Coordinates of C-alpha atoms in Angstrom, one line a residue:
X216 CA -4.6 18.9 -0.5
X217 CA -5.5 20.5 2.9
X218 CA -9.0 21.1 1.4
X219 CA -9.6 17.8 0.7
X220 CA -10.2 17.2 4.2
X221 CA -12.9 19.7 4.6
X222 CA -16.3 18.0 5.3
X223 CA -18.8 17.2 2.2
X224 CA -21.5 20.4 2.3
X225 CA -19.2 22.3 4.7
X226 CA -18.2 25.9 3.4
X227 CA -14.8 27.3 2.3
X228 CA -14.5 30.0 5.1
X229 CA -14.8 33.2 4.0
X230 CA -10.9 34.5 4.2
X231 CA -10.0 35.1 0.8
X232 CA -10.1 31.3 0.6
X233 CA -7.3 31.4 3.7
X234 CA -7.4 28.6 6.0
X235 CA -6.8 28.3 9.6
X236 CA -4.7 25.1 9.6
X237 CA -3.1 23.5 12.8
X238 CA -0.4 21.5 12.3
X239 CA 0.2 18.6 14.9
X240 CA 3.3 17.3 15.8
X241 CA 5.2 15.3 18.2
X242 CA 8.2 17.5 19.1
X243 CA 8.0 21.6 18.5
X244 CA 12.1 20.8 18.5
X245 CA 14.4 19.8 15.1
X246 CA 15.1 16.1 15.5
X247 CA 15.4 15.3 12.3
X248 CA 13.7 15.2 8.7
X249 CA 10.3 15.6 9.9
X250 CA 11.1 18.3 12.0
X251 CA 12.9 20.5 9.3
X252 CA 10.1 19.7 6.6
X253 CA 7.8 22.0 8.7
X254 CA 10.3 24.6 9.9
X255 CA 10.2 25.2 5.8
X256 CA 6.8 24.4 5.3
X257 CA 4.9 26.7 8.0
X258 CA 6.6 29.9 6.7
X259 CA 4.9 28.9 3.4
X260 CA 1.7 28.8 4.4
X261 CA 1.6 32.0 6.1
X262 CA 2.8 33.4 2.9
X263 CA -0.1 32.0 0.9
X264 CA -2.2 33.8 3.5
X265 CA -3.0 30.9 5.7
X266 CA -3.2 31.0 9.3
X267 CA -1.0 28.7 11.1
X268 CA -0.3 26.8 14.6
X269 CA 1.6 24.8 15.7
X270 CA 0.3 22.1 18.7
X271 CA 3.2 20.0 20.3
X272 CA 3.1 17.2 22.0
X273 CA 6.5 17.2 23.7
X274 CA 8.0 20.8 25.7
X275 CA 10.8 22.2 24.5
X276 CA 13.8 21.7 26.3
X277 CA 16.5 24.6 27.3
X278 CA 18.7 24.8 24.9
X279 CA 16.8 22.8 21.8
X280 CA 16.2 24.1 17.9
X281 CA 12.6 24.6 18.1
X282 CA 10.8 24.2 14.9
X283 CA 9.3 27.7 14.4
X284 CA 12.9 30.7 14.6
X285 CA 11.8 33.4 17.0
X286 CA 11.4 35.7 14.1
X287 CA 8.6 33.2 12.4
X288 CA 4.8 34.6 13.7
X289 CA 3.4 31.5 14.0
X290 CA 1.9 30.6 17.6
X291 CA 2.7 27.1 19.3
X292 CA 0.5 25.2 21.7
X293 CA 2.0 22.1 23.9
X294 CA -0.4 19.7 23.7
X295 CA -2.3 18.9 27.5
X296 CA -0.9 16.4 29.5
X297 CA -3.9 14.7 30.8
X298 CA -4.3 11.3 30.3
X299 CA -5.9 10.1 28.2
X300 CA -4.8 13.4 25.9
X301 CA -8.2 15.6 25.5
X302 CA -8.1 18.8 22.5
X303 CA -6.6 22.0 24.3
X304 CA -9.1 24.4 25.2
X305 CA -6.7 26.9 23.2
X306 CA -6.9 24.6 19.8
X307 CA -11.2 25.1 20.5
X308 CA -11.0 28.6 21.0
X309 CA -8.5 28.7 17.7
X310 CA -10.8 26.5 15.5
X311 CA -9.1 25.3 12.7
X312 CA -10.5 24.5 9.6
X313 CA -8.5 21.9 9.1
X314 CA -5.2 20.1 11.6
X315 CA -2.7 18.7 9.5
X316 CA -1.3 16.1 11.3
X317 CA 2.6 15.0 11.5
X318 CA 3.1 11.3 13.1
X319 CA 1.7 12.2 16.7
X320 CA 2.9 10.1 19.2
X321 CA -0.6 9.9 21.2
X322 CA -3.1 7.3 19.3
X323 CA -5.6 8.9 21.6
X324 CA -4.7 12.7 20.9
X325 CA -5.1 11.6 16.9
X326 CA -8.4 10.3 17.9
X327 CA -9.8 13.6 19.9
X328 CA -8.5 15.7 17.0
X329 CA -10.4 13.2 14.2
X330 CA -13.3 13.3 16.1
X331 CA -13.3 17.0 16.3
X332 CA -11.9 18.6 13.1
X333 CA -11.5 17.6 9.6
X334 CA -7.8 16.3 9.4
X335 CA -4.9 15.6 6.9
X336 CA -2.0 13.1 7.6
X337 CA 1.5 13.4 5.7
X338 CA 3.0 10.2 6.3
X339 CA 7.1 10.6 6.8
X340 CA 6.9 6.9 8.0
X341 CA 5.6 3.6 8.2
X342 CA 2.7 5.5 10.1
X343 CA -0.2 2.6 10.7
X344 CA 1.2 0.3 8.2
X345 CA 4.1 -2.0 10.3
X346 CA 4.5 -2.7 14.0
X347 CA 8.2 -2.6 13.4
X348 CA 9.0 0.4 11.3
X349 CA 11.2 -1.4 9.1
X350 CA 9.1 -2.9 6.5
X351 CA 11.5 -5.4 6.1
X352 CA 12.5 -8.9 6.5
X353 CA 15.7 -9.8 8.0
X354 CA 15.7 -13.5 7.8
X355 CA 16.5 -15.8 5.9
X356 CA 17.3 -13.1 3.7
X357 CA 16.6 -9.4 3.8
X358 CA 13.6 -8.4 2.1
X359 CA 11.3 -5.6 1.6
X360 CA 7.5 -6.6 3.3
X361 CA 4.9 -6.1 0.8
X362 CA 1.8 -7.7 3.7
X363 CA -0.5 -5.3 5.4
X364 CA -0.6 -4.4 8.9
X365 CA -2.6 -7.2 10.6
X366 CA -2.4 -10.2 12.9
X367 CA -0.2 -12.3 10.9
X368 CA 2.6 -9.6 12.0
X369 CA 2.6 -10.8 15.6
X370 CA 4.1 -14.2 14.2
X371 CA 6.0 -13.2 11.2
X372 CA 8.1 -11.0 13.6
X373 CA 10.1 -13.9 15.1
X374 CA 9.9 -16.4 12.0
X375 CA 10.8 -13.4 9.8
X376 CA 13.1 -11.5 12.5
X377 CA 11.0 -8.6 11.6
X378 CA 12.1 -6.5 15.2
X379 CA 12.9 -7.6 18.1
X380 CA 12.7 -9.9 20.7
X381 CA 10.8 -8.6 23.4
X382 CA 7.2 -9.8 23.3
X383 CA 6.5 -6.9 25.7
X384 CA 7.7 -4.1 23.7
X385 CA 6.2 -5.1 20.2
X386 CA 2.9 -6.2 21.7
X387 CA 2.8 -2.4 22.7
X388 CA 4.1 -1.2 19.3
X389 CA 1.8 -3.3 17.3
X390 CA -1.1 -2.0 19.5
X391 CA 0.0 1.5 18.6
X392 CA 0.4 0.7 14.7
X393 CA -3.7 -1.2 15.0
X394 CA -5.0 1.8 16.1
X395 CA -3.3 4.4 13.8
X396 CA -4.5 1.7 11.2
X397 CA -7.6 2.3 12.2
X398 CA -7.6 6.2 12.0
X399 CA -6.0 5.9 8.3
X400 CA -9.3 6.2 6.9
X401 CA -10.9 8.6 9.0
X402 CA -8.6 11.3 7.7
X403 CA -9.5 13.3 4.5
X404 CA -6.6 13.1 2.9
X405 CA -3.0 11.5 3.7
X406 CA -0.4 12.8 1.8
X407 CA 2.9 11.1 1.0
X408 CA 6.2 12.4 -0.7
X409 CA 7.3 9.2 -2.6
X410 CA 5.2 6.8 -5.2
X411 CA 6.5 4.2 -3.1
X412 CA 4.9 5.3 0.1
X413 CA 1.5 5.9 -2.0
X414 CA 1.6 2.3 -2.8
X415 CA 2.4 1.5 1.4
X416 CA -0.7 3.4 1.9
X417 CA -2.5 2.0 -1.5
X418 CA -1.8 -1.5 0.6
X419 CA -3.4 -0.7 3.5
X420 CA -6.8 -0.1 1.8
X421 CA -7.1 3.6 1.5
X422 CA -8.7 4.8 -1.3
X423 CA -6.6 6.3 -4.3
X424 CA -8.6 9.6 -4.2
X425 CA -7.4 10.3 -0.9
X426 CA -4.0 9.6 -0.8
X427 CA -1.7 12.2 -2.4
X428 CA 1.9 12.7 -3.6
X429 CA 3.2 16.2 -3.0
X430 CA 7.0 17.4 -3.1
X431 CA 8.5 18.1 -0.3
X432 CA 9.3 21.8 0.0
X433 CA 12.4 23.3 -0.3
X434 CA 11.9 27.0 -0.4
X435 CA 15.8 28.2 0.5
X436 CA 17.1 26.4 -2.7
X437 CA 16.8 27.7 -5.8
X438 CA 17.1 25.6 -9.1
X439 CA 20.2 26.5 -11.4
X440 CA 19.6 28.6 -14.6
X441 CA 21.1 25.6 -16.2
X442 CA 21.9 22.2 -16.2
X443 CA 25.7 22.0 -14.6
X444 CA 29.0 20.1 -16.8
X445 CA 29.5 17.1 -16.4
X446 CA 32.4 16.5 -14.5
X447 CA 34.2 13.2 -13.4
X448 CA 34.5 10.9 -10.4
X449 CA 35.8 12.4 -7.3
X450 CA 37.0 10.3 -4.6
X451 CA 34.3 11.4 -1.5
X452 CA 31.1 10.6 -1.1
X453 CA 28.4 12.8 1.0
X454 CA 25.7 11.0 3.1
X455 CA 23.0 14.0 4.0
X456 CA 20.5 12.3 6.5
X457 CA 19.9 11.6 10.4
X458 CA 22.3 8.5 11.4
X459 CA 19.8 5.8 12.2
X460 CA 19.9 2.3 11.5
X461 CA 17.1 2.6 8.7
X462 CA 18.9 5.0 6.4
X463 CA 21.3 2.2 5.8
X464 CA 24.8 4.7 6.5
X465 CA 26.5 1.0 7.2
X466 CA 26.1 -0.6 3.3
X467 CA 28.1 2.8 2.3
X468 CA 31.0 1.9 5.1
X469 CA 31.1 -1.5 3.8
X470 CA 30.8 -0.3 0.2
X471 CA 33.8 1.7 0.5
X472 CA 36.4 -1.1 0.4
X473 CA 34.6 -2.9 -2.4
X474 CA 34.3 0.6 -4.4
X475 CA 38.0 0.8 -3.5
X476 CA 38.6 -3.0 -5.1
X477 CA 36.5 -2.1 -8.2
X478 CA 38.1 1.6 -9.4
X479 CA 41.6 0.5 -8.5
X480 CA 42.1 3.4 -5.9

C-alpha cells in the first residue's frame, strides 16, 4: 500500500525495492492506540528492509514512553516550530520516497508534506470526515451519522447535539476537519483497519482504488497451534482500550447490573 502513493511514471528506487518511508505523527510519545500501532509497526518495516523515520510534531517530555525503545535504530525528527509549519530541512536532506502519515495535528504541515512528497494516510479516526469526532447523534436519540462532512454540520451540531456548545471551539474544529477533507484526495492511498471506516472514507468521495483495508499489526502475539476448549461463563469482564468517552467503557458499568438481573448472580 505505501507504493501506491508513488507518483504515475516515477521509478521504484533502486534499493532492492526498499523504501525510504517517513512516517508523520503528532506525538513521538505512547498516548494511546495510535501510538502503540507504530511502536509495532516501525520495527517491521525495518525488517522488510525499509528505511524508516520518524517526524514528530510534539517534543518529548522527561519522563514519557516515546514511541521508538532506545534499542530500535530508527531516527526521529521533531517537526519545526515555525508558523505556519514549513518541511524540516532534515526530512529534504532525508528524502523519502514516500511519508506515511498518522493524524497530524498541523493542517498546514499535512499540506507542505502533500505538496512535497507522495503520501499515504492511515486513518485511526474520524480524520476529515466529522467536525465532532463522534460520528454520532445524540438527540433525540443516539444515532450513528451516515452525512458527509460539509456545511450542513455547522447546524446539525445544535439541532442534533452532535458536540458541543461553544460556537467558538467547533467553528475552529470544523475548519480543521474542511481542510483535512480537502487533502483526502491528494494522498495516494488512505488506508483504514475496519470495513466500516472504508465505507466513512467511501462517503467522503474517495475513490475505492485508493482506500485500503489492512490489519493492524501485531507482531509480539503469536496465533495458537489450535483452536482453545470451550469453556464456560466466568464472572469478569476485561475492557482493553484508552478510557475516553468514545470507547463507550460507561454502557459496560451500566450493563453490569442488568447482566447481573439477567444470569441470576
Amino acid at each position: 500500500p505505501l507504493r501506491a502513493a508513488l507518483r504515475p511514471g516515477g521509478d521504484v528506487p533502486a534499493r532492492g525495492g526498499a523504501l525510504r518511508v517517513a512516517v508523520a505523527t503528532w506525538s513521538g510519545a505512547i498516548v494511546g492506540g495510535q501510538e502503540t500501532h507504530l511502536r509495532a509497526l516501525l520495527p517491521e518495516l525495518m525488517k522488510a528492509g525499509h528505511q524508516v523515520l520518524l517526524l514528530h510534531e510534539r517534543p518529548l517530555r522527561d519522563g514519557a514512553e516515546a514511541i521508538i525503545p532506545a534499542h530500535v535504530p530508527v531516527e526521529t525528527l521533531p517537526a519545526t516550530d515555525a508558523r505556519p509549519p514549513g518541511i524540516p530541512a532534515e526530512l529534504e536532506r532525508w528524502a523519502p520516497d514516500v511519508v506515511y502519515v498518522h493524524n497530524l495535528e498541523s493542517a498546514e504541515l499535512e499540506a507542505a508534506l502533500l505538496a512535497r512528497f507522495p503520501c499515504v494516510l492511515f486513518a485511526h479516526n474520524y480524520y476529515g470526515t466529522c467536525a465532532t469526532g463522534t460520528k454520532r447523534f445524540a438527540f433525540p436519540h443516539l444515532r450513528v451519522c451516515a452525512r458527509a462532512l460539509g456545511p450542513a454540520c455547522l447546524a446539525l451540531n445544535y439541532a442534533r447535539r452532535c458536540g458541543g456548545l461553544s460556537p467558538i471551539t467547533l467553528a475552529r474544529l470544523y475548519a480543521l476537519q474542511a481542510r483535512r477533507r480537502k487533502h483526502l484526495p491528494l494522498f495516494g492511498a488512505v488506508l483504514v483497519a475496519s470495513e466500516h471506516m472504508r465505507r466513512e472514507m467511501l462517503r467522503q468521495g474517495i475513490p475505492a482504488s485508493r482506500v485500503r483495508r489492512v490489519p493492524m499489526p501485531s507482531p509480539d502475539i503469536a496465533p495458537l497451534p489450535a483452536a482453545p476448549e470451550r469453556r464456560g461463563f466466568a464472572d469478569r469482564v476485561l475492557f482493553v482500550g484508552r478510557l475516553t468517552r468514545l470507547k463507550g467503557v460507561d454502557f459496560l458499568v451500566r450493563a453490569v447490573p442488568a447482566a447481573e438481573r439477567a444470569l441470576g448472580r
